[in-house]
Amino acid sequence: MEGGCRGPLLTALLVAWVAAAAAAEAEAEAGPEQAALPQERSLVRPMTASNWTLVLEGEWMLKFYAPWCPSCQQTDSEWETFAKNGEILQISVGKVDVIQEPGLSGRFFVTTLPAFFHAKDGIFRRYRGPGIYEDLQNYILEKKWQSVEPLTGWKSPASLTMSGMAGLFSISGKIWHLHNYFTVTLGVPAWCSYVFFIIATLIFGLFMGLVLVVISECFYLPLPRHLSEGSEQNLRSEEAHTTEQLQDAEEEKDDSNEEENKDSLVDDEEEKEDLGYEEEAEEDEEDSPAAGMDEKRSDARDQGPLREAQEDEGPAGTEDNAPEQPRPAGAEAAEDTVRQRRSQHADKGPSA
């Protein structure tokens, strides 16, 4: 019995030893060089949405890349060499995968790949040179970053605006991953995925509108009924008062316009009357000389015998008793009428 049990055990041990030897030979034949050289650890630190705040302290150089970008792949070796000398340059080197971290790409507003950024104590600057080790080293040693305008204000990745941009980009990245899951993993047609997102957007908009209405109803305190009625009455009284004021103002304007029109008509009539009086006075003045001449002729005829008697009496008598020449009656009447018109016009002028 003991001999029968030992036989199978020895065969099993022999089979296990042969399998181990074969596996060792296969490893030795497959990769002798890989077994001899250990894999080097990368000194480039991957940055994510959870640890990106580390760049706010110290000096950093960041590279934004995508795995499918050929230009990004060409600068990988240069970036690794730059990271190896980071301790000598006293700088930390990091990289951001925009596919895995769309929020960071939105925070830094990355539009081209690869994109490089320099950070010094939370102040960010865009590096637009080539991603070659020598240029990167000179950029740090010669402090060329001091001549570059920093990203300040709302453009700064640490600002509130860029935080909102990071949220939008992260949401778009999640939607893109969900679209790939529908189309690639589940095999759903692309147009079905688009229809799904359109319906989801409409439902989400309606839901947010309902939430806003509920919030407004919760924070809005309605006034008591008597206060609301009183406020309505006050509004109506104010409206009536304003309408009355407008009507009064319009009536005052109409009255002032009517008074102005009346005054202008009265002035026109007075001017016309003055012109008529002046014309009559001129006509009277023209008629007065002819009447005066006739009176003078009649007086001369009447005084003819008197002059002969006075000549007989002597020159002395004529000098003492020489009669005064009377003024024409028409001229005096014309002058009186002109004076009266002028005085009336002068009196009406100040009162107007």
CSV table of C-alpha atoms in Angstrom, one decimal:
chain,number,residue,atom,x,y,z
A,1,MET,CA,0.0,0.0,0.0
A,2,GLU,CA,2.8,2.4,0.8
A,3,GLY,CA,4.6,1.7,-2.4
A,4,GLY,CA,1.4,2.2,-4.4
A,5,CYS,CA,0.8,5.7,-2.8
A,6,ARG,CA,4.3,6.9,-3.4
A,7,GLY,CA,4.3,6.2,-7.1
A,8,PRO,CA,1.6,8.8,-8.1
A,9,LEU,CA,3.1,11.4,-5.8
A,10,LEU,CA,6.5,11.2,-7.4
A,11,THR,CA,5.0,11.5,-10.9
A,12,ALA,CA,3.1,14.6,-9.9
A,13,LEU,CA,6.2,16.2,-8.5
A,14,LEU,CA,8.1,15.3,-11.7
A,15,VAL,CA,5.4,16.9,-13.9
A,16,ALA,CA,5.4,20.1,-11.8
A,17,TRP,CA,9.2,20.4,-12.0
A,18,VAL,CA,9.2,19.9,-15.8
A,19,ALA,CA,6.5,22.6,-16.2
A,20,ALA,CA,8.5,25.1,-14.2
A,21,ALA,CA,11.6,24.5,-16.1
A,22,ALA,CA,9.8,25.0,-19.4
A,23,ALA,CA,8.3,28.3,-18.2
A,24,ALA,CA,11.7,29.5,-17.2
A,25,GLU,CA,13.2,28.6,-20.6
A,26,ALA,CA,10.3,30.4,-22.3
A,27,GLU,CA,10.9,33.6,-20.3
A,28,ALA,CA,14.6,33.5,-21.1
A,29,GLU,CA,14.0,33.0,-24.8
A,30,ALA,CA,11.3,35.7,-25.0
A,31,GLY,CA,13.0,38.7,-23.4
A,32,PRO,CA,16.4,38.4,-22.0
A,33,GLU,CA,17.0,42.1,-22.4
A,34,GLN,CA,13.7,43.0,-20.8
A,35,ALA,CA,14.5,40.9,-17.8
A,36,ALA,CA,18.0,42.5,-17.5
A,37,LEU,CA,16.8,46.2,-17.8
A,38,PRO,CA,14.2,47.4,-15.2
A,39,GLN,CA,11.5,49.8,-16.4
A,40,GLU,CA,12.3,53.5,-15.7
A,41,ARG,CA,9.9,55.5,-13.7
A,42,SER,CA,8.5,58.7,-15.4
A,43,LEU,CA,9.2,61.9,-13.6
A,44,VAL,CA,6.3,63.7,-15.4
A,45,ARG,CA,3.5,64.0,-12.9
A,46,PRO,CA,-0.1,63.5,-14.3
A,47,MET,CA,-2.4,66.3,-13.3
A,48,THR,CA,-6.1,65.7,-12.7
A,49,ALA,CA,-9.1,67.8,-11.4
A,50,SER,CA,-8.3,66.6,-7.9
A,51,ASN,CA,-4.6,67.6,-7.6
A,52,TRP,CA,-4.3,70.5,-10.1
A,53,THR,CA,-4.2,73.0,-7.2
A,54,LEU,CA,-0.6,71.9,-6.6
A,55,VAL,CA,0.5,74.2,-9.4
A,56,LEU,CA,-0.6,77.2,-7.4
A,57,GLU,CA,2.5,76.9,-5.3
A,58,GLY,CA,6.1,76.9,-6.6
A,59,GLU,CA,7.2,76.8,-10.2
A,60,TRP,CA,5.6,74.4,-12.7
A,61,MET,CA,5.5,73.6,-16.4
A,62,LEU,CA,2.4,71.9,-17.7
A,63,LYS,CA,1.8,70.1,-21.0
A,64,PHE,CA,-1.7,69.5,-22.4
A,65,TYR,CA,-1.9,66.6,-24.8
A,66,ALA,CA,-4.1,63.9,-26.3
A,67,PRO,CA,-3.1,60.3,-27.0
A,68,TRP,CA,-4.2,60.5,-30.7
A,69,CYS,CA,-2.2,63.8,-31.3
A,70,PRO,CA,0.9,63.2,-33.5
A,71,SER,CA,2.5,66.5,-32.5
A,72,CYS,CA,2.0,65.6,-28.8
A,73,GLN,CA,3.7,62.3,-29.4
A,74,GLN,CA,6.7,63.9,-31.0
A,75,THR,CA,7.4,66.0,-27.9
A,76,ASP,CA,7.0,63.2,-25.4
A,77,SER,CA,10.7,62.3,-25.3
A,78,GLU,CA,11.7,65.9,-25.0
A,79,TRP,CA,9.3,66.5,-22.2
A,80,GLU,CA,10.6,63.4,-20.3
A,81,THR,CA,14.2,64.7,-20.6
A,82,PHE,CA,13.0,68.1,-19.3
A,83,ALA,CA,11.4,66.4,-16.4
A,84,LYS,CA,14.5,64.5,-15.5
A,85,ASN,CA,16.4,67.8,-15.1
A,86,GLY,CA,13.6,69.4,-13.1
A,87,GLU,CA,15.4,69.0,-9.9
A,88,ILE,CA,18.4,70.9,-11.3
A,89,LEU,CA,16.2,73.6,-12.7
A,90,GLN,CA,14.1,73.6,-9.5
A,91,ILE,CA,10.9,73.2,-11.4
A,92,SER,CA,8.1,70.6,-11.4
A,93,VAL,CA,6.9,69.1,-14.6
A,94,GLY,CA,3.3,67.9,-15.2
A,95,LYS,CA,1.0,66.8,-18.0
A,96,VAL,CA,-2.7,66.8,-18.6
A,97,ASP,CA,-4.6,64.4,-20.8
A,98,VAL,CA,-7.5,66.5,-22.3
A,99,ILE,CA,-9.5,63.3,-23.1
A,100,GLN,CA,-9.5,62.1,-19.5
A,101,GLU,CA,-9.6,65.6,-17.9
A,102,PRO,CA,-11.8,67.9,-20.1
A,103,GLY,CA,-12.5,70.1,-17.0
A,104,LEU,CA,-8.8,71.2,-16.8
A,105,SER,CA,-8.7,71.9,-20.5
A,106,GLY,CA,-11.6,74.2,-20.1
A,107,ARG,CA,-10.1,75.8,-17.0
A,108,PHE,CA,-7.0,76.7,-19.0
A,109,PHE,CA,-9.1,77.3,-22.2
A,110,VAL,CA,-7.0,75.0,-24.3
A,111,THR,CA,-7.8,75.2,-28.0
A,112,THR,CA,-4.7,73.8,-29.7
A,113,LEU,CA,-2.5,70.8,-28.9
A,114,PRO,CA,0.0,70.5,-27.6
A,115,ALA,CA,-0.3,73.4,-25.2
A,116,PHE,CA,2.3,74.5,-22.6
A,117,PHE,CA,1.8,76.7,-19.6
A,118,HIS,CA,4.2,78.1,-17.0
A,119,ALA,CA,3.1,78.7,-13.5
A,120,LYS,CA,4.9,80.7,-10.8
A,121,ASP,CA,3.2,81.0,-7.4
A,122,GLY,CA,-0.2,80.9,-8.9
A,123,ILE,CA,0.5,83.3,-11.8
A,124,PHE,CA,0.1,81.5,-15.2
A,125,ARG,CA,1.7,82.3,-18.5
A,126,ARG,CA,1.3,80.7,-21.9
A,127,TYR,CA,4.5,79.2,-23.4
A,128,ARG,CA,4.3,79.4,-27.2
A,129,GLY,CA,7.7,78.1,-28.1
A,130,PRO,CA,8.6,74.7,-29.4
A,131,GLY,CA,8.5,71.7,-27.0
A,132,ILE,CA,12.3,71.1,-27.4
A,133,TYR,CA,14.4,70.5,-24.3
A,134,GLU,CA,16.9,73.2,-25.0
A,135,ASP,CA,14.3,75.9,-25.6
A,136,LEU,CA,12.4,74.8,-22.4
A,137,GLN,CA,15.6,74.9,-20.4
A,138,ASN,CA,16.6,78.4,-21.7
A,139,TYR,CA,13.0,79.6,-21.0
A,140,ILE,CA,13.5,78.7,-17.3
A,141,LEU,CA,17.2,79.6,-16.8
A,142,GLU,CA,17.0,82.9,-18.6
A,143,LYS,CA,13.6,83.7,-17.0
A,144,LYS,CA,12.1,84.5,-20.4
A,145,TRP,CA,8.7,84.0,-18.8
A,146,GLN,CA,9.0,87.4,-17.2
A,147,SER,CA,8.5,89.1,-20.6
A,148,VAL,CA,5.3,87.2,-21.2
A,149,GLU,CA,2.0,88.7,-20.3
A,150,PRO,CA,0.4,86.7,-17.5
A,151,LEU,CA,-3.2,85.4,-17.5
A,152,THR,CA,-4.9,87.7,-15.0
A,153,GLY,CA,-8.4,88.6,-14.1
A,154,TRP,CA,-11.1,86.4,-15.6
A,155,LYS,CA,-8.5,84.6,-17.8
A,156,SER,CA,-6.7,83.2,-14.8
A,157,PRO,CA,-7.3,79.4,-14.4
A,158,ALA,CA,-8.0,80.1,-10.7
A,159,SER,CA,-10.7,82.6,-11.3
A,160,LEU,CA,-14.5,82.0,-10.8
A,161,THR,CA,-15.1,82.4,-14.6
A,162,MET,CA,-12.7,79.7,-15.5
A,163,SER,CA,-14.1,77.5,-12.8
A,164,GLY,CA,-17.5,77.7,-14.5
A,165,MET,CA,-15.8,77.0,-17.8
A,166,ALA,CA,-14.2,73.9,-16.3
A,167,GLY,CA,-17.7,72.7,-15.2
A,168,LEU,CA,-19.0,73.1,-18.7
A,169,PHE,CA,-16.1,71.3,-20.3
A,170,SER,CA,-16.4,68.4,-17.8
A,171,ILE,CA,-20.1,68.1,-18.5
A,172,SER,CA,-19.4,68.0,-22.3
A,173,GLY,CA,-16.7,65.4,-21.7
A,174,LYS,CA,-19.2,63.2,-19.8
A,175,ILE,CA,-21.7,63.5,-22.5
A,176,TRP,CA,-19.1,62.5,-25.1
A,177,HIS,CA,-18.2,59.4,-23.1
A,178,LEU,CA,-21.8,58.5,-22.8
A,179,HIS,CA,-22.3,58.9,-26.5
A,180,ASN,CA,-19.3,56.6,-27.1
A,181,TYR,CA,-20.8,54.1,-24.7
A,182,PHE,CA,-24.1,54.1,-26.6
A,183,THR,CA,-22.6,53.9,-30.1
A,184,VAL,CA,-19.5,51.7,-29.5
A,185,THR,CA,-20.3,49.5,-26.5
A,186,LEU,CA,-24.0,49.1,-27.0
A,187,GLY,CA,-24.0,49.4,-30.8
A,188,VAL,CA,-26.8,52.1,-30.9
A,189,PRO,CA,-27.0,54.2,-34.1
A,190,ALA,CA,-25.6,57.7,-33.8
A,191,TRP,CA,-28.9,59.4,-34.7
A,192,CYS,CA,-30.6,57.5,-31.9
A,193,SER,CA,-28.0,58.8,-29.5
A,194,TYR,CA,-28.5,62.4,-30.8
A,195,VAL,CA,-32.3,62.1,-30.3
A,196,PHE,CA,-31.8,60.8,-26.8
A,197,PHE,CA,-29.7,63.8,-25.9
A,198,ILE,CA,-32.2,66.2,-27.4
A,199,ILE,CA,-35.0,64.8,-25.4
A,200,ALA,CA,-32.9,64.7,-22.3
A,201,THR,CA,-32.0,68.4,-22.8
A,202,LEU,CA,-35.7,69.4,-23.1
A,203,ILE,CA,-36.7,67.4,-20.1
A,204,PHE,CA,-33.8,68.9,-18.1
A,205,GLY,CA,-34.8,72.4,-19.1
A,206,LEU,CA,-38.4,71.9,-18.1
A,207,PHE,CA,-37.3,70.4,-14.8
A,208,MET,CA,-35.0,73.3,-14.0
A,209,GLY,CA,-37.9,75.7,-14.8
A,210,LEU,CA,-40.2,73.9,-12.4
A,211,VAL,CA,-37.5,74.0,-9.7
A,212,LEU,CA,-37.1,77.8,-10.2
A,213,VAL,CA,-40.9,78.3,-10.0
A,214,VAL,CA,-41.0,76.3,-6.8
A,215,ILE,CA,-38.1,78.2,-5.2
A,216,SER,CA,-39.7,81.5,-6.1
A,217,GLU,CA,-43.0,80.4,-4.6
A,218,CYS,CA,-41.3,79.3,-1.4
A,219,PHE,CA,-39.4,82.6,-0.9
A,220,TYR,CA,-42.2,84.9,-2.1
A,221,LEU,CA,-44.5,86.1,0.7
A,222,PRO,CA,-47.9,87.3,-0.5
A,223,LEU,CA,-49.3,90.4,1.1
A,224,PRO,CA,-52.5,90.3,3.2
A,225,ARG,CA,-55.8,90.9,1.4
A,226,HIS,CA,-56.5,94.3,3.0
A,227,LEU,CA,-53.0,95.5,2.2
A,228,SER,CA,-53.3,94.3,-1.4
A,229,GLU,CA,-56.7,96.0,-1.7
A,230,GLY,CA,-55.3,99.2,-0.2
A,231,SER,CA,-52.3,99.1,-2.5
A,232,GLU,CA,-54.7,98.7,-5.5
A,233,GLN,CA,-56.8,101.7,-4.4
A,234,ASN,CA,-53.6,103.8,-3.9
A,235,LEU,CA,-52.5,102.9,-7.4
A,236,ARG,CA,-55.9,103.8,-8.8
A,237,SER,CA,-55.9,107.1,-7.0
A,238,GLU,CA,-52.4,107.9,-8.1
A,239,GLU,CA,-53.4,107.1,-11.7
A,240,ALA,CA,-56.4,109.3,-11.4
A,241,HIS,CA,-54.3,112.1,-9.9
A,242,THR,CA,-51.8,111.9,-12.7
A,243,THR,CA,-54.5,112.0,-15.3
A,244,GLU,CA,-56.0,115.1,-13.7
A,245,GLN,CA,-52.7,116.7,-13.6
A,246,LEU,CA,-52.2,116.0,-17.3
A,247,GLN,CA,-55.6,117.3,-18.2
A,248,ASP,CA,-55.0,120.5,-16.2
A,249,ALA,CA,-51.7,121.0,-17.9
A,250,GLU,CA,-53.3,120.6,-21.3
A,251,GLU,CA,-56.0,123.0,-20.4
A,252,GLU,CA,-53.5,125.6,-19.2
A,253,LYS,CA,-51.6,125.2,-22.4
A,254,ASP,CA,-54.8,125.7,-24.4
A,255,ASP,CA,-55.7,128.8,-22.4
A,256,SER,CA,-52.3,130.3,-22.8
A,257,ASN,CA,-52.4,129.6,-26.5
A,258,GLU,CA,-55.8,131.2,-26.8
A,259,GLU,CA,-54.7,134.3,-24.8
A,260,GLU,CA,-51.6,134.6,-27.0
A,261,ASN,CA,-53.8,134.4,-30.1
A,262,LYS,CA,-56.2,137.0,-28.7
A,263,ASP,CA,-53.3,139.3,-27.8
A,264,SER,CA,-51.8,138.9,-31.2
A,265,LEU,CA,-55.2,139.7,-32.9
A,266,VAL,CA,-55.6,142.8,-30.7
A,267,ASP,CA,-52.1,144.0,-31.5
A,268,ASP,CA,-52.8,143.5,-35.2
A,269,GLU,CA,-56.1,145.4,-35.0
A,270,GLU,CA,-54.4,148.2,-33.1
A,271,GLU,CA,-51.6,148.4,-35.6
A,272,LYS,CA,-54.1,148.5,-38.4
A,273,GLU,CA,-56.1,151.3,-36.6
A,274,ASP,CA,-52.9,153.3,-36.0
A,275,LEU,CA,-52.0,153.0,-39.6
A,276,GLY,CA,-55.5,154.1,-40.6
A,277,TYR,CA,-55.3,157.1,-38.2
A,278,GLU,CA,-51.9,158.1,-39.5
A,279,GLU,CA,-53.2,157.9,-43.1
A,280,GLU,CA,-56.2,160.1,-42.1
A,281,ALA,CA,-53.9,162.6,-40.4
A,282,GLU,CA,-51.7,162.8,-43.4
A,283,GLU,CA,-54.8,163.4,-45.6
A,284,ASP,CA,-56.0,166.1,-43.1
A,285,GLU,CA,-52.6,167.7,-43.3
A,286,GLU,CA,-52.7,167.7,-47.1
A,287,ASP,CA,-56.2,169.3,-47.0
A,288,SER,CA,-55.3,171.9,-44.3
A,289,PRO,CA,-52.9,174.1,-46.4
A,290,ALA,CA,-55.6,174.6,-49.1
A,291,ALA,CA,-58.2,175.6,-46.6
A,292,GLY,CA,-55.6,178.0,-45.0
A,293,MET,CA,-54.9,179.6,-48.3
A,294,ASP,CA,-58.6,180.2,-48.9
A,295,GLU,CA,-59.0,181.7,-45.5
A,296,LYS,CA,-56.0,183.9,-46.0
A,297,ARG,CA,-57.5,185.2,-49.3
A,298,SER,CA,-60.8,186.0,-47.7
A,299,ASP,CA,-59.1,187.7,-44.8
A,300,ALA,CA,-57.0,189.7,-47.2
A,301,ARG,CA,-60.1,190.8,-49.0
A,302,ASP,CA,-61.8,191.8,-45.8
A,303,GLN,CA,-58.9,193.6,-44.4
A,304,GLY,CA,-58.2,195.6,-47.5
A,305,PRO,CA,-60.3,198.7,-46.4
A,306,LEU,CA,-58.8,198.4,-42.9
A,307,ARG,CA,-55.3,198.5,-44.2
A,308,GLU,CA,-56.1,201.6,-46.2
A,309,ALA,CA,-57.5,203.3,-43.1
A,310,GLN,CA,-54.5,202.2,-41.0
A,311,GLU,CA,-52.1,203.6,-43.7
A,312,ASP,CA,-54.0,206.9,-43.4
A,313,GLU,CA,-53.6,206.9,-39.6
A,314,GLY,CA,-49.9,206.4,-39.8
A,315,PRO,CA,-47.2,204.0,-39.2
A,316,ALA,CA,-47.4,204.2,-35.5
A,317,GLY,CA,-50.9,203.1,-35.3
A,318,THR,CA,-50.3,200.2,-37.6
A,319,GLU,CA,-47.4,199.0,-35.5
A,320,ASP,CA,-49.4,199.1,-32.3
A,321,ASN,CA,-52.6,197.6,-33.6
A,322,ALA,CA,-51.2,194.9,-36.0
A,323,PRO,CA,-53.5,191.9,-35.8
A,324,GLU,CA,-52.0,188.3,-35.1
A,325,GLN,CA,-52.2,185.8,-38.0
A,326,PRO,CA,-54.6,183.0,-37.1
A,327,ARG,CA,-53.5,179.4,-37.5
A,328,PRO,CA,-55.5,177.1,-39.8
A,329,ALA,CA,-58.2,175.2,-38.0
A,330,GLY,CA,-57.5,171.9,-40.0
A,331,ALA,CA,-53.9,171.8,-39.0
A,332,GLU,CA,-54.7,172.1,-35.3
A,333,ALA,CA,-57.3,169.3,-35.5
A,334,ALA,CA,-54.9,167.0,-37.3
A,335,GLU,CA,-52.2,167.7,-34.7
A,336,ASP,CA,-54.7,167.0,-31.9
A,337,THR,CA,-55.8,163.6,-33.4
A,338,VAL,CA,-52.2,162.5,-33.9
A,339,ARG,CA,-51.3,163.3,-30.3
A,340,GLN,CA,-54.4,161.5,-29.1
A,341,ARG,CA,-53.5,158.3,-31.1
A,342,ARG,CA,-49.9,158.4,-29.9
A,343,SER,CA,-51.0,158.7,-26.2
A,344,GLN,CA,-53.4,155.8,-26.6
A,345,HIS,CA,-50.8,153.6,-28.2
A,346,ALA,CA,-48.3,154.5,-25.5
A,347,ASP,CA,-50.9,153.6,-22.8
A,348,LYS,CA,-51.8,150.3,-24.4
A,349,GLY,CA,-48.2,149.3,-24.9
A,350,PRO,CA,-47.3,148.8,-21.2
A,351,SER,CA,-50.6,147.2,-20.3
A,352,ALA,CA,-50.1,144.6,-23.1
